[in-house]
mmCIF file of C-alpha atoms and ligand atoms in Angstrom:
data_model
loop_
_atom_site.group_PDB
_atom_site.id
_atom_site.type_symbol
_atom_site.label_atom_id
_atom_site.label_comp_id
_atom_site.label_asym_id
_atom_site.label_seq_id
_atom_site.Cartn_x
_atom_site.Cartn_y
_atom_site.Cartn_z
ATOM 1 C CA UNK L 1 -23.794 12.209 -29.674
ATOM 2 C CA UNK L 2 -22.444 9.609 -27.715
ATOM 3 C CA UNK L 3 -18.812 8.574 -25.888
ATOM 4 C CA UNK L 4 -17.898 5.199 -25.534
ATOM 5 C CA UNK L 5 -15.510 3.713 -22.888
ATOM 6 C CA UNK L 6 -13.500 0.496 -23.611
ATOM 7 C CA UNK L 7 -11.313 -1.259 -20.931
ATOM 8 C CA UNK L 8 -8.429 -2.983 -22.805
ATOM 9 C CA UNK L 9 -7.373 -4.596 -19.384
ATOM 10 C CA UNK L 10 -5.352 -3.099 -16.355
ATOM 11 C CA UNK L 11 -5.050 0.766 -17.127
ATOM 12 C CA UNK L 12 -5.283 0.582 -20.454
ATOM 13 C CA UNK L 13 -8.631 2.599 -22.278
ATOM 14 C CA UNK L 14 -10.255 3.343 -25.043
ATOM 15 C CA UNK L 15 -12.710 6.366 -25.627
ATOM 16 C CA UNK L 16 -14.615 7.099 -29.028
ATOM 17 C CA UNK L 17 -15.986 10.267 -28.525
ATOM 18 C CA UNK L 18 -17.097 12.412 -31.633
ATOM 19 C CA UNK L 19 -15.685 10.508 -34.450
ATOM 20 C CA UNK L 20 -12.488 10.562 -32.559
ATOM 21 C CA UNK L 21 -10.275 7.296 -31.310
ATOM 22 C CA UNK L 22 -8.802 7.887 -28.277
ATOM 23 C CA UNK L 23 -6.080 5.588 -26.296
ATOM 24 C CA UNK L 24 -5.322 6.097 -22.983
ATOM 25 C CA UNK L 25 -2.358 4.518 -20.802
ATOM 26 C CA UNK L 26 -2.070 1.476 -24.445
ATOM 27 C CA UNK L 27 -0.191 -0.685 -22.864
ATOM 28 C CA UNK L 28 -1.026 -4.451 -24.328
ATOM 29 C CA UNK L 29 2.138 -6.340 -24.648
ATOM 30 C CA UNK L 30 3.384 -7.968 -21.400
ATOM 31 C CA UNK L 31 -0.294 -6.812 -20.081
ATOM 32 C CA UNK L 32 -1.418 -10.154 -18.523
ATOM 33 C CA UNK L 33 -5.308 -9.197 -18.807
ATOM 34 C CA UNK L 34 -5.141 -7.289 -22.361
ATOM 35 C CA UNK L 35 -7.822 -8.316 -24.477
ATOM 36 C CA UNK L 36 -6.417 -7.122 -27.485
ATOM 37 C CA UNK L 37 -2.835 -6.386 -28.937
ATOM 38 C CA UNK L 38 -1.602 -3.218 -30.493
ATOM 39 C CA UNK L 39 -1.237 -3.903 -33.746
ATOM 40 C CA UNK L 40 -4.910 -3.951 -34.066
ATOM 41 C CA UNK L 41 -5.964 -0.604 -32.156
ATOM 42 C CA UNK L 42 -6.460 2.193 -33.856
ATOM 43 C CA UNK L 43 -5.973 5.790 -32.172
ATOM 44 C CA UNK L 44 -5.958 9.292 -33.712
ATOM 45 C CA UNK L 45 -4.911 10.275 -30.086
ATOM 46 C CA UNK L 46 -2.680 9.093 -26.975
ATOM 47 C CA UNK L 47 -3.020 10.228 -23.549
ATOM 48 C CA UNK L 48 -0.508 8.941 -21.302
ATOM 49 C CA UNK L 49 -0.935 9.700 -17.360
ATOM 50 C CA UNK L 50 2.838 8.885 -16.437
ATOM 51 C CA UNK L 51 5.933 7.281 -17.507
ATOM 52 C CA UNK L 52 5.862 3.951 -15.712
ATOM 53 C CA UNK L 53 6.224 0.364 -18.039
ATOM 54 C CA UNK L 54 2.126 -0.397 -17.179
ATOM 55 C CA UNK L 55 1.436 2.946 -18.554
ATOM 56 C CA UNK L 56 3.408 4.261 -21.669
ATOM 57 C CA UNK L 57 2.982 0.767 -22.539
ATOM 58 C CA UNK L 58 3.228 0.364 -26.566
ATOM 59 C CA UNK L 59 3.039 4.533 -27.081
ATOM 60 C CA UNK L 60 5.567 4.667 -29.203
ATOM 61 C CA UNK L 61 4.919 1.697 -31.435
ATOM 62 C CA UNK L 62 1.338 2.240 -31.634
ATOM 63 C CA UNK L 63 1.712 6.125 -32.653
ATOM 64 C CA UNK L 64 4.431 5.280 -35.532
ATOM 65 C CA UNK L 65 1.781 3.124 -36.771
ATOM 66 C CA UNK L 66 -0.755 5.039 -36.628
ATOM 67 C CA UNK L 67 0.856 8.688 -36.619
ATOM 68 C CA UNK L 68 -1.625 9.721 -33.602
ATOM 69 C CA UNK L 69 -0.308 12.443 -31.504
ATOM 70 C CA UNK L 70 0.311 11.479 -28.018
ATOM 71 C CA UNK L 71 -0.801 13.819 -25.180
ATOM 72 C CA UNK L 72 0.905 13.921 -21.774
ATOM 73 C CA UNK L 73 2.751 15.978 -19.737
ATOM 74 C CA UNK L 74 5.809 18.300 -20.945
ATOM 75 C CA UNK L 75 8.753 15.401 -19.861
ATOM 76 C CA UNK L 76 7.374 13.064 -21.400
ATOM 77 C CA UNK L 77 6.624 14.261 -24.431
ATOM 78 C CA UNK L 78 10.057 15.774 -24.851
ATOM 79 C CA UNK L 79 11.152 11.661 -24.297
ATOM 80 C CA UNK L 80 8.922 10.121 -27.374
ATOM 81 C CA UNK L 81 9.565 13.527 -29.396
ATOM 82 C CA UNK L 82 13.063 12.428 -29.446
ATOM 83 C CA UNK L 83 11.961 9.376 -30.878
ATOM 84 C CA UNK L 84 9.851 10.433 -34.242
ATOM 85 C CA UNK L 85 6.550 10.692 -32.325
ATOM 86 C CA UNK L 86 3.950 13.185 -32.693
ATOM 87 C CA UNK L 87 2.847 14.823 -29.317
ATOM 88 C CA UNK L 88 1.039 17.760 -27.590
ATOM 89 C CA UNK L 89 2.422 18.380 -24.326
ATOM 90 C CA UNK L 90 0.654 20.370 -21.589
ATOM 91 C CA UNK L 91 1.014 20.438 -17.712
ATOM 92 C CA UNK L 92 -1.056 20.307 -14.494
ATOM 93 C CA UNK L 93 -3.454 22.413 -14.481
ATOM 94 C CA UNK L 94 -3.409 23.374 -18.110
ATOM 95 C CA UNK L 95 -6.222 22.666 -20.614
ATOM 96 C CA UNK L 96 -6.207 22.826 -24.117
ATOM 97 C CA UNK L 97 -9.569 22.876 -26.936
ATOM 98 C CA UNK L 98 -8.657 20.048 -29.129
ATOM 99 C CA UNK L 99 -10.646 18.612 -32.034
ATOM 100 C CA UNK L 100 -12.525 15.924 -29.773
ATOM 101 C CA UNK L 101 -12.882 18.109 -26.380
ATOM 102 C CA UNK L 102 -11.340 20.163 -23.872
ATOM 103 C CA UNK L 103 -8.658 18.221 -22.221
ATOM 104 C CA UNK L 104 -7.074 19.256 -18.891
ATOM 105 C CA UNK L 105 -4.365 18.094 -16.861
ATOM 106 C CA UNK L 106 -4.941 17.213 -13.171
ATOM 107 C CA UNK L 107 -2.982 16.587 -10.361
ATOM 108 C CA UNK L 108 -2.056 12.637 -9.298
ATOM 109 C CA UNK L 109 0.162 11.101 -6.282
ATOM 110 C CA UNK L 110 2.129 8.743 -7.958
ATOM 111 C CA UNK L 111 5.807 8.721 -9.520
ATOM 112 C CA UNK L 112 6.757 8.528 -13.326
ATOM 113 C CA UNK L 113 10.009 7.735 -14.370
ATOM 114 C CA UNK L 114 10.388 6.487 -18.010
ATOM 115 C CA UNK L 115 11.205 2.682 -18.437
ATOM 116 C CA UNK L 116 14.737 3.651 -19.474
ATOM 117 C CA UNK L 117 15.079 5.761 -16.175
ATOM 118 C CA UNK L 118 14.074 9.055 -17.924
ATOM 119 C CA UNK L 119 12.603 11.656 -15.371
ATOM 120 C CA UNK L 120 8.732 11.602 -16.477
ATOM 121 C CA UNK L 121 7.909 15.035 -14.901
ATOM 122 C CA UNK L 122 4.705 14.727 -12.305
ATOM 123 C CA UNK L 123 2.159 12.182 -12.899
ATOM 124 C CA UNK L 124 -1.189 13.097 -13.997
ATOM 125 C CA UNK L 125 -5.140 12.465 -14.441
ATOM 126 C CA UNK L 126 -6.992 14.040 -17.232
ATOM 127 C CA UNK L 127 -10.581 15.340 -16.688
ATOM 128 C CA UNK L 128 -12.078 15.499 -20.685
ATOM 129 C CA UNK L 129 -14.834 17.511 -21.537
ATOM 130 C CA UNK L 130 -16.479 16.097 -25.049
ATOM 131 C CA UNK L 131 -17.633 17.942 -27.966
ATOM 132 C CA UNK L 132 -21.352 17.539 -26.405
ATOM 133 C CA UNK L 133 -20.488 18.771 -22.744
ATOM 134 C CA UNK L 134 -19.870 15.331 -20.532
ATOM 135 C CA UNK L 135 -17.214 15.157 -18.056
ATOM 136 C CA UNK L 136 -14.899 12.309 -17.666
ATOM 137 C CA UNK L 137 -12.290 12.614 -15.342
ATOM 138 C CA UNK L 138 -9.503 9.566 -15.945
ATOM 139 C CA UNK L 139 -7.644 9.669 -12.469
ATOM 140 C CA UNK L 140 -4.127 7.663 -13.840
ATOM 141 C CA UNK L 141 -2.740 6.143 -10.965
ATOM 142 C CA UNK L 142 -3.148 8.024 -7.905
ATOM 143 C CA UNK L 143 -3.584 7.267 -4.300
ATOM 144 C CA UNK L 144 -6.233 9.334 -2.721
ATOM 145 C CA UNK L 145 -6.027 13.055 -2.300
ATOM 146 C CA UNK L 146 -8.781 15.874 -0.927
ATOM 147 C CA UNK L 147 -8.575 18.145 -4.241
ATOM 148 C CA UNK L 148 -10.544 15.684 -5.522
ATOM 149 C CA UNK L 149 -13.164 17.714 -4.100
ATOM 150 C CA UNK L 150 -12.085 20.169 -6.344
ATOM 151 C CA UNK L 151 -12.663 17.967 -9.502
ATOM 152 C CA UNK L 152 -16.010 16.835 -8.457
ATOM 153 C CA UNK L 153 -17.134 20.261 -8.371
ATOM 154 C CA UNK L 154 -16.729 20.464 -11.784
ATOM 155 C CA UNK L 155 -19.885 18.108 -12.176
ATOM 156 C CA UNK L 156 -18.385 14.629 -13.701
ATOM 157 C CA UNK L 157 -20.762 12.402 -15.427
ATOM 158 C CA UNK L 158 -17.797 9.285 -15.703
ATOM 159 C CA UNK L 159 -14.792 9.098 -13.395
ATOM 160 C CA UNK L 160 -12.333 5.746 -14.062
ATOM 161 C CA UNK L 161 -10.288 5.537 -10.662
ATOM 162 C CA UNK L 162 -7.866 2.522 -9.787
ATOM 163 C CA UNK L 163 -8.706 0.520 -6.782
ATOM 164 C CA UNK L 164 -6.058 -2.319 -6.489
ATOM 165 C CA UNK L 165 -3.771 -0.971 -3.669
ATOM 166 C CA UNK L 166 -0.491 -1.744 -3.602
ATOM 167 C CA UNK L 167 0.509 0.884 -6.277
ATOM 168 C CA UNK L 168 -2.708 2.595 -6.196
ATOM 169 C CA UNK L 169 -5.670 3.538 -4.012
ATOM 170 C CA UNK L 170 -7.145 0.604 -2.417
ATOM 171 C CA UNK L 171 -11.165 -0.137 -2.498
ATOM 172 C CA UNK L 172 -11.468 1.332 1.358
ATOM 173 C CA UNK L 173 -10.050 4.723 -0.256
ATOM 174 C CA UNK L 174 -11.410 4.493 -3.579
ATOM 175 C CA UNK L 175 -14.655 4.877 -2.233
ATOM 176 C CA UNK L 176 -13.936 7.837 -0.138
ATOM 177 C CA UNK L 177 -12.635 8.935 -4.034
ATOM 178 C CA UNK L 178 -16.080 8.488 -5.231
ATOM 179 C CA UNK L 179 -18.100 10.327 -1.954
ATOM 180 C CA UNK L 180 -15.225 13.745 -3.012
ATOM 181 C CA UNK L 181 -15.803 13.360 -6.783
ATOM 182 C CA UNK L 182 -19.699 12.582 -6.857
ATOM 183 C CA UNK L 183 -19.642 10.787 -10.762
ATOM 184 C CA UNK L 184 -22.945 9.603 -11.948
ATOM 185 C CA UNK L 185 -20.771 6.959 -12.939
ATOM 186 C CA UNK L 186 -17.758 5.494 -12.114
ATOM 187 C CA UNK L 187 -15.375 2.795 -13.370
ATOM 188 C CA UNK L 188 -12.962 0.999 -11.442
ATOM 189 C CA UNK L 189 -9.195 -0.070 -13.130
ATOM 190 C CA UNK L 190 -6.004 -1.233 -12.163
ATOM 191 C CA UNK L 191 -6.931 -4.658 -10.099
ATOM 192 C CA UNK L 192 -6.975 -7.943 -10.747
ATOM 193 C CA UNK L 193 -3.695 -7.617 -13.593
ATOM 194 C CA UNK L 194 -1.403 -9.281 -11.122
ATOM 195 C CA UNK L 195 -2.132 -10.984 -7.830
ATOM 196 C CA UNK L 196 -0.429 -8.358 -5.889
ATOM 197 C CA UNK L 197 -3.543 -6.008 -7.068
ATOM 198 C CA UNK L 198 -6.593 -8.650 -6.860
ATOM 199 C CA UNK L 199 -9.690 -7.250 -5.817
ATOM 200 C CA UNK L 200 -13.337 -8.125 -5.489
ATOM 201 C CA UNK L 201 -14.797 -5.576 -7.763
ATOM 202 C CA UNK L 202 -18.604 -6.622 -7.265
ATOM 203 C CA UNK L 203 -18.153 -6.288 -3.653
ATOM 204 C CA UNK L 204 -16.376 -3.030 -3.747
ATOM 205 C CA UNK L 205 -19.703 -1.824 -6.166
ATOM 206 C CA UNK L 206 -22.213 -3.155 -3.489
ATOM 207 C CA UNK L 207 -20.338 -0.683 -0.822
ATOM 208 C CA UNK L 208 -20.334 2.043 -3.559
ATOM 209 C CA UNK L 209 -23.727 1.963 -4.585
ATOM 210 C CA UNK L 210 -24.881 1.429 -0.654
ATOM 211 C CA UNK L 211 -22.850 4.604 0.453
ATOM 212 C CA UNK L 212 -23.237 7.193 -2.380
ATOM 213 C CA UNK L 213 -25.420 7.709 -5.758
ATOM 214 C CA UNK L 214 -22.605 7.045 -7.948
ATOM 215 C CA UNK L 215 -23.581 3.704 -10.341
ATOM 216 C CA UNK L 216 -20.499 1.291 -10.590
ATOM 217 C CA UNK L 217 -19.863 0.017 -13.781
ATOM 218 C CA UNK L 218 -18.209 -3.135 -13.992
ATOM 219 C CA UNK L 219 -16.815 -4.213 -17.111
ATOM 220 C CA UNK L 220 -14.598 -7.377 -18.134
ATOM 221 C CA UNK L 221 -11.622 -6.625 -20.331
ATOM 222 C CA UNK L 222 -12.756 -5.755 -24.030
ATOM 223 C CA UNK L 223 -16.062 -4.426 -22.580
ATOM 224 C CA UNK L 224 -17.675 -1.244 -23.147
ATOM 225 C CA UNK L 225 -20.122 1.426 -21.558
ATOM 226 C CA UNK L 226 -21.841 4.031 -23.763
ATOM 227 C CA UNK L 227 -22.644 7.693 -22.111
ATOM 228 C CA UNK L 228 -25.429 9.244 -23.597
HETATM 229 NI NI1 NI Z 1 2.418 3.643 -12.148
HETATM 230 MN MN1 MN Z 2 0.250 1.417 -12.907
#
């Protein structure tokens, strides 16, 4: 069985993991670096880390269309339940066995109000473990913090961390992310959308694969890596 990442641009993912399409973070229109739009993605799932615009994105359009259920934290999932869409809320902490893993909440340091000025609740990450045991931990937008420790101890085969700065971790603390959570692979997001988060991604992988074991995978928007 196999689990394939796609990165739709900025923070926006795709994972197919066990039949399963997953979106995470959808957001395409107004996304400068999108490379696709979404009326053309399909999703049985949602996972949304917070409630900021870059993030719930097109949620609510794309689940209508395609009646997936969005996951995310209890706030915001009361906000798009009021608004005829499906959802499974959970909180920090909490994981729940659902038909294409075992999803759990995690902790982020970031805010999340809701584009209409909504309270979003806490931001979050969400460390997935597929059907077939791999561990993916999806960090949302977070600047660094040491329980990440605590998440590489679980044993993570993929972690996808943002390293613009600005809003997010920058590379210099992204990579101190990667020493705490140990990923045999990791995935950088979240740069090079605007020019207030442009970074050089092949140099921050050089310094990566230099100071830990981790492998850096570097993919355009639209591109894909397979976990076997
Ligand atoms: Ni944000
Ligand atoms: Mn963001």
């Amino acid at each position: 069985m196999t689990t394939t990442l796609t990165w739709y641009g900025h923070a926006t993912l795709g994972l197919e993991t066990a039949g399963y399409h997953i979106l995470v973070d959808p957001f395409f229109n107004g996304n400068p670096a999108a490379s696709t739009t979404a009326s053309r993605v399909s999703a049985d799932y949602i996972l949304v880390t917070h409630g900021h615009r870059d993030h719930i994105g097109d949620s609510v359009d794309i689940a209508r269309r395609t009646g997936a259920t969005v996951i995310s934290n209890f706030e915001i999932c009361n906000w798009l339940g009021a608004k005829d869409v499906k959802t499974h809320g959970q909180h920090l902490g909490g994981g729940h066995q659902h038909p294409f893993g075992y999803l759990k909440l995690t902790l982020a340091l970031h805010g999340s109000a809701l584009p209409d000025g909504t309270y979003g609740g806490n931001p979050i990450g969400f460390l997935l473990t597929t059907l077939d045991g791999h561990k993916i931990y999806l960090a949302g937008d977070t600047g660094l913090f040491g329980d990440m420790r605590l998440i590489g101890e679980e044993g993570l085969d993929l972690a996808v961390i943002p390293i613009g700065d600005n809003y997010t971790m920058g590379p210099g603390d992204a990579l101190r992310a990667v020493k705490m959570l140990q990923p045999r692979h990791v995935v950088p997001i979240h740069f090079n959308t605007f020019d207030l988060i442009k970074q050089d991604a092949a140099d921050w992988k050089a310094k990566v694969e230099a100071e830990t074991t981790s492998r850096v995978q570097l993919l355009k928007p639209g591109g894909t890596f397979t976990l076997d």
